[in-house]
Structures are given as C-alpha cells and as structure tokens.
C-alpha cells in the first residue's frame, strides 16, 4: 500500500490558479496519483514581502515512488513550467514541495521530510487542515489542525476558489 503523501503548491506569477492546475494535471503521468485537493487560497507573501500575492493549495496523493523520487518529479514539473527560484522566497511561476510522506522522517542533504518549515506556515497549514485535519507531523506528533491552531504566523490566507466550486469549474 502506498503511503499518504501531502504536497504543497504555490504560484505568484502569471495565471496563478492556472499554474497550479497545470502542475496538478502533470502529476498522474509521473507516478503521483492525486487523491484530494484543497481549495485554492490567496496568501500574502512571507519573508520577502515585495512581490505579488500567491495562490496556494495542498494535495493528498499516493505513489510508489520514494521521497527522493517524488522530490525529483516536483523539481522536474517546476522546470518544465519555467519556474526559476532567483532567490529563496522570491516570486515564481510554481513552487512544489513535499510536506509529508506517510509517517516517514527523512534527513539527507537532498531531501527533508517532513518539510522543515511546514509547521510555521499558515499558507501550508490552512489548506492541509482543510483536507486532512488529522494528518500527523511525524516529528512534532501534532495533527495539521493542532499545528494550525498554534501557528504564530498571522499572515493573510483567504479562500480564493473553494474545492467544491473548483470541481465544478475544472479546478482545483
């Protein structure tokens, strides 16, 4: 049985929602089966503030790929879509991250799972708690809902396209 994998998606350049839809559509052909998608959320930038607002979402997926391979798929999709990270936290066409890979903890130079900052970011926790409030952080031992209730990040995160509205419109 494949582990439950949670992925975060973000975009703040071009057709932000369209960029997320394109990234989601690319996953199944690369060995990652999307099970559930959160609503799309419009979020203010964190860290580097002088840039456009983001659209963010979280996916629950299944895969037979190892964490390193999942990360390789995500980086490949980013490259295919023309995303370049000029500097950390800067603007991008699409940013894809591996948040959780079942209950596994992986610490290598290339891969860190769970994502090392997921518990600090409202723009990740809000959509994660929407689709998987009971998803447990394997290091902190808290659920997504518990992490969201305690997060110190008070940046603006507002629903942009609800999951039910999106499914009627072909997104998320």
PDB file of C-alpha atoms in Angstrom, residues 2-118:
ATOM      1  CA  UNK A   2       1.391   3.389  -0.928  1.00  0.00           C
ATOM      2  CA  UNK A   3       1.844   5.991   1.822  1.00  0.00           C
ATOM      3  CA  UNK A   4      -0.287   9.100   2.055  1.00  0.00           C
ATOM      4  CA  UNK A   5       1.797  11.867   0.608  1.00  0.00           C
ATOM      5  CA  UNK A   6       0.994  15.556   1.054  1.00  0.00           C
ATOM      6  CA  UNK A   7       2.273  18.143  -1.402  1.00  0.00           C
ATOM      7  CA  UNK A   8       2.067  21.932  -1.277  1.00  0.00           C
ATOM      8  CA  UNK A   9       1.727  24.093  -4.372  1.00  0.00           C
ATOM      9  CA  UNK A  10       2.191  27.818  -4.784  1.00  0.00           C
ATOM     10  CA  UNK A  11       2.332  30.379  -7.589  1.00  0.00           C
ATOM     11  CA  UNK A  12       2.553  34.156  -7.720  1.00  0.00           C
ATOM     12  CA  UNK A  13       3.453  34.867 -11.352  1.00  0.00           C
ATOM     13  CA  UNK A  14       1.207  34.786 -14.423  1.00  0.00           C
ATOM     14  CA  UNK A  15      -2.066  32.853 -14.240  1.00  0.00           C
ATOM     15  CA  UNK A  16      -1.553  31.717 -10.652  1.00  0.00           C
ATOM     16  CA  UNK A  17      -4.556  29.371 -10.408  1.00  0.00           C
ATOM     17  CA  UNK A  18      -3.910  28.083 -13.933  1.00  0.00           C
ATOM     18  CA  UNK A  19      -0.304  27.329 -12.994  1.00  0.00           C
ATOM     19  CA  UNK A  20      -1.469  25.205 -10.059  1.00  0.00           C
ATOM     20  CA  UNK A  21      -3.974  23.373 -12.272  1.00  0.00           C
ATOM     21  CA  UNK A  22      -1.224  22.609 -14.818  1.00  0.00           C
ATOM     22  CA  UNK A  23       1.085  21.290 -12.104  1.00  0.00           C
ATOM     23  CA  UNK A  24      -1.699  19.103 -10.658  1.00  0.00           C
ATOM     24  CA  UNK A  25      -2.527  17.758 -14.123  1.00  0.00           C
ATOM     25  CA  UNK A  26       1.132  16.777 -14.671  1.00  0.00           C
ATOM     26  CA  UNK A  27       1.405  14.593 -11.549  1.00  0.00           C
ATOM     27  CA  UNK A  28      -0.519  11.431 -12.581  1.00  0.00           C
ATOM     28  CA  UNK A  29       1.641  10.893 -15.669  1.00  0.00           C
ATOM     29  CA  UNK A  30       4.714  10.959 -13.443  1.00  0.00           C
ATOM     30  CA  UNK A  31       3.657   8.330 -10.901  1.00  0.00           C
ATOM     31  CA  UNK A  32       1.807  10.503  -8.386  1.00  0.00           C
ATOM     32  CA  UNK A  33      -1.953   9.859  -8.095  1.00  0.00           C
ATOM     33  CA  UNK A  34      -3.878  12.824  -6.687  1.00  0.00           C
ATOM     34  CA  UNK A  35      -6.493  11.685  -4.158  1.00  0.00           C
ATOM     35  CA  UNK A  36      -7.746  15.010  -2.784  1.00  0.00           C
ATOM     36  CA  UNK A  37      -7.095  18.689  -3.416  1.00  0.00           C
ATOM     37  CA  UNK A  38      -7.702  21.572  -1.046  1.00  0.00           C
ATOM     38  CA  UNK A  39      -9.346  24.783  -2.060  1.00  0.00           C
ATOM     39  CA  UNK A  40      -7.065  27.360  -3.635  1.00  0.00           C
ATOM     40  CA  UNK A  41      -6.060  30.079  -1.154  1.00  0.00           C
ATOM     41  CA  UNK A  42      -4.792  33.567  -1.882  1.00  0.00           C
ATOM     42  CA  UNK A  43      -1.954  34.317   0.515  1.00  0.00           C
ATOM     43  CA  UNK A  44       0.230  37.279   1.238  1.00  0.00           C
ATOM     44  CA  UNK A  45       3.963  36.819   0.759  1.00  0.00           C
ATOM     45  CA  UNK A  46       6.017  35.747   3.761  1.00  0.00           C
ATOM     46  CA  UNK A  47       9.707  36.568   4.276  1.00  0.00           C
ATOM     47  CA  UNK A  48      10.211  38.567   1.035  1.00  0.00           C
ATOM     48  CA  UNK A  49       7.207  40.924   1.002  1.00  0.00           C
ATOM     49  CA  UNK A  50       7.854  42.993  -2.157  1.00  0.00           C
ATOM     50  CA  UNK A  51       6.227  40.583  -4.603  1.00  0.00           C
ATOM     51  CA  UNK A  52       2.732  39.574  -5.813  1.00  0.00           C
ATOM     52  CA  UNK A  53       0.424  37.552  -3.584  1.00  0.00           C
ATOM     53  CA  UNK A  54       0.410  33.772  -4.004  1.00  0.00           C
ATOM     54  CA  UNK A  55      -2.217  31.166  -4.737  1.00  0.00           C
ATOM     55  CA  UNK A  56      -1.523  28.097  -2.574  1.00  0.00           C
ATOM     56  CA  UNK A  57      -3.064  24.643  -2.233  1.00  0.00           C
ATOM     57  CA  UNK A  58      -2.283  21.234  -0.742  1.00  0.00           C
ATOM     58  CA  UNK A  59      -2.807  17.817  -2.320  1.00  0.00           C
ATOM     59  CA  UNK A  60      -3.140  14.370  -0.814  1.00  0.00           C
ATOM     60  CA  UNK A  61      -1.624  11.803  -3.160  1.00  0.00           C
ATOM     61  CA  UNK A  62      -0.485   8.224  -3.403  1.00  0.00           C
ATOM     62  CA  UNK A  63       2.695   6.986  -5.033  1.00  0.00           C
ATOM     63  CA  UNK A  64       5.053   4.034  -5.241  1.00  0.00           C
ATOM     64  CA  UNK A  65       7.945   6.491  -5.625  1.00  0.00           C
ATOM     65  CA  UNK A  66      10.463   7.031  -2.843  1.00  0.00           C
ATOM     66  CA  UNK A  67      10.660  10.517  -1.254  1.00  0.00           C
ATOM     67  CA  UNK A  68      13.783  11.414  -3.279  1.00  0.00           C
ATOM     68  CA  UNK A  69      11.964  10.415  -6.479  1.00  0.00           C
ATOM     69  CA  UNK A  70       8.859  12.423  -5.528  1.00  0.00           C
ATOM     70  CA  UNK A  71      11.039  15.467  -4.991  1.00  0.00           C
ATOM     71  CA  UNK A  72      12.674  14.845  -8.385  1.00  0.00           C
ATOM     72  CA  UNK A  73       9.244  14.767 -10.051  1.00  0.00           C
ATOM     73  CA  UNK A  74       8.276  18.034  -8.348  1.00  0.00           C
ATOM     74  CA  UNK A  75      11.513  19.770  -9.402  1.00  0.00           C
ATOM     75  CA  UNK A  76      11.012  18.447 -12.943  1.00  0.00           C
ATOM     76  CA  UNK A  77       7.495  19.900 -13.162  1.00  0.00           C
ATOM     77  CA  UNK A  78       8.772  23.238 -11.845  1.00  0.00           C
ATOM     78  CA  UNK A  79      11.460  23.272 -14.553  1.00  0.00           C
ATOM     79  CA  UNK A  80       9.004  22.237 -17.299  1.00  0.00           C
ATOM     80  CA  UNK A  81       6.752  25.130 -16.303  1.00  0.00           C
ATOM     81  CA  UNK A  82       9.635  27.601 -16.447  1.00  0.00           C
ATOM     82  CA  UNK A  83       9.894  28.231 -12.728  1.00  0.00           C
ATOM     83  CA  UNK A  84      13.185  29.708 -11.562  1.00  0.00           C
ATOM     84  CA  UNK A  85      13.994  30.478  -7.961  1.00  0.00           C
ATOM     85  CA  UNK A  86      16.070  33.633  -8.310  1.00  0.00           C
ATOM     86  CA  UNK A  87      16.408  33.739  -4.516  1.00  0.00           C
ATOM     87  CA  UNK A  88      14.736  31.939  -1.575  1.00  0.00           C
ATOM     88  CA  UNK A  89      11.158  33.094  -1.028  1.00  0.00           C
ATOM     89  CA  UNK A  90      11.126  35.098  -4.256  1.00  0.00           C
ATOM     90  CA  UNK A  91       8.478  35.168  -6.997  1.00  0.00           C
ATOM     91  CA  UNK A  92       7.905  32.022  -9.033  1.00  0.00           C
ATOM     92  CA  UNK A  93       5.636  30.510 -11.660  1.00  0.00           C
ATOM     93  CA  UNK A  94       5.153  27.428  -9.499  1.00  0.00           C
ATOM     94  CA  UNK A  95       6.674  26.067  -6.304  1.00  0.00           C
ATOM     95  CA  UNK A  96       6.033  22.434  -5.359  1.00  0.00           C
ATOM     96  CA  UNK A  97       7.057  20.926  -2.027  1.00  0.00           C
ATOM     97  CA  UNK A  98       6.842  17.517  -0.391  1.00  0.00           C
ATOM     98  CA  UNK A  99       5.302  18.104   3.041  1.00  0.00           C
ATOM     99  CA  UNK A 100       4.695  14.600   4.400  1.00  0.00           C
ATOM    100  CA  UNK A 101       5.473  11.107   3.160  1.00  0.00           C
ATOM    101  CA  UNK A 102       3.391   8.812   5.344  1.00  0.00           C
ATOM    102  CA  UNK A 103       4.950   8.810   8.796  1.00  0.00           C
ATOM    103  CA  UNK A 104       8.484   8.746   7.463  1.00  0.00           C
ATOM    104  CA  UNK A 105      11.228  11.083   8.612  1.00  0.00           C
ATOM    105  CA  UNK A 106      13.977  11.607   6.026  1.00  0.00           C
ATOM    106  CA  UNK A 107      17.050  13.794   6.604  1.00  0.00           C
ATOM    107  CA  UNK A 108      19.537  13.785   3.754  1.00  0.00           C
ATOM    108  CA  UNK A 109      21.317  16.661   2.017  1.00  0.00           C
ATOM    109  CA  UNK A 110      18.770  16.403  -0.838  1.00  0.00           C
ATOM    110  CA  UNK A 111      15.528  15.521   0.979  1.00  0.00           C
ATOM    111  CA  UNK A 112      13.992  16.621   4.269  1.00  0.00           C
ATOM    112  CA  UNK A 113      10.641  15.114   5.228  1.00  0.00           C
ATOM    113  CA  UNK A 114       8.572  16.356   6.893  1.00  0.00           C
ATOM    114  CA  UNK A 115       9.131  19.728   5.277  1.00  0.00           C
ATOM    115  CA  UNK A 116      11.266  21.614   7.808  1.00  0.00           C
ATOM    116  CA  UNK A 117       9.100  24.767   7.873  1.00  0.00           C
ATOM    117  CA  UNK A 118       5.599  23.408   7.233  1.00  0.00           C
TER     118      UNK A 118
END
